[in-house]
Amino acid sequence: MKNLGQQIRAIRMKKGIGLNEYAVELGVSKGYLSNLETGKTETIQLSILERIISDLNLVPFNDSSEESILSLRLQKIHHLLRQLDKKSPETVDHLLSTLEKSTELFSKLTVHNYEQ
């Protein structure tokens, strides 16, 4: 969580967003956001995490759990696809079809390479 908080702080500051301002946007206290950024809190509501990921285009690559990274990245993609679906359902259908076909193809290739 500390690494995630450091990334949140770095990106927020790089974008010129103040701690108080961003806490208000998120609907949390400035103390909570500060504690989150410094790793003093170990909990975060999923809705707040999704908002931070969306607002800051955040993907925490240095997390110790690869599964957590994948989960967060998929959540971010899901959120972006839902937004895009409101504007262009055809584009979302194309992207998902391409992803599904590519994933199936790479899965088969990977299995085939391990069998050899």
Coordinates of N, CA, C and O in Angstrom, one line a residue, residues 11 16 35 44 52 54 62 65 79 87 96 106 114:
I11 N 2.1 11.3 -8.8 CA 1.4 11.7 -10.0 C 0.5 12.9 -9.7 O 0.3 13.8 -10.5
G16 N -0.1 18.8 -10.6 CA -0.4 20.1 -10.0 C -1.7 20.1 -9.2 O -2.3 21.2 -9.0
N35 N -2.6 10.1 4.7 CA -2.2 8.8 5.3 C -2.1 7.7 4.2 O -1.3 6.8 4.2
I44 N -8.5 0.9 1.6 CA -9.1 1.9 0.7 C -10.3 1.3 0.1 O -10.4 0.1 -0.2
I52 N -9.3 7.0 -8.2 CA -7.9 7.4 -8.3 C -7.2 6.9 -9.5 O -6.5 7.6 -10.2
S54 N -8.6 6.0 -12.3 CA -9.2 6.7 -13.5 C -8.6 8.2 -13.5 O -8.2 8.6 -14.6
N62 N 4.7 -1.7 -9.4 CA 5.7 -2.2 -8.4 C 5.1 -2.9 -7.2 O 5.7 -3.2 -6.2
S65 N 2.3 -8.1 -5.6 CA 1.5 -9.2 -6.0 C 1.1 -9.0 -7.5 O 0.4 -8.1 -7.9
H79 N -13.3 0.0 -16.6 CA -13.9 1.4 -16.4 C -13.8 2.2 -17.7 O -14.8 2.8 -18.1
K87 N -20.4 5.9 -25.7 CA -20.2 6.8 -26.9 C -20.2 5.9 -28.2 O -20.6 6.4 -29.2
L96 N -13.1 -5.7 -27.7 CA -13.2 -6.9 -26.9 C -13.1 -8.2 -27.8 O -12.4 -9.1 -27.4
F106 N -2.8 -16.6 -28.3 CA -1.6 -16.7 -27.5 C -1.6 -17.8 -26.4 O -0.6 -18.4 -26.1
Y114 N 5.1 -25.1 -24.7 CA 5.4 -25.9 -23.5 C 5.4 -27.4 -23.8 O 6.1 -28.1 -23.1

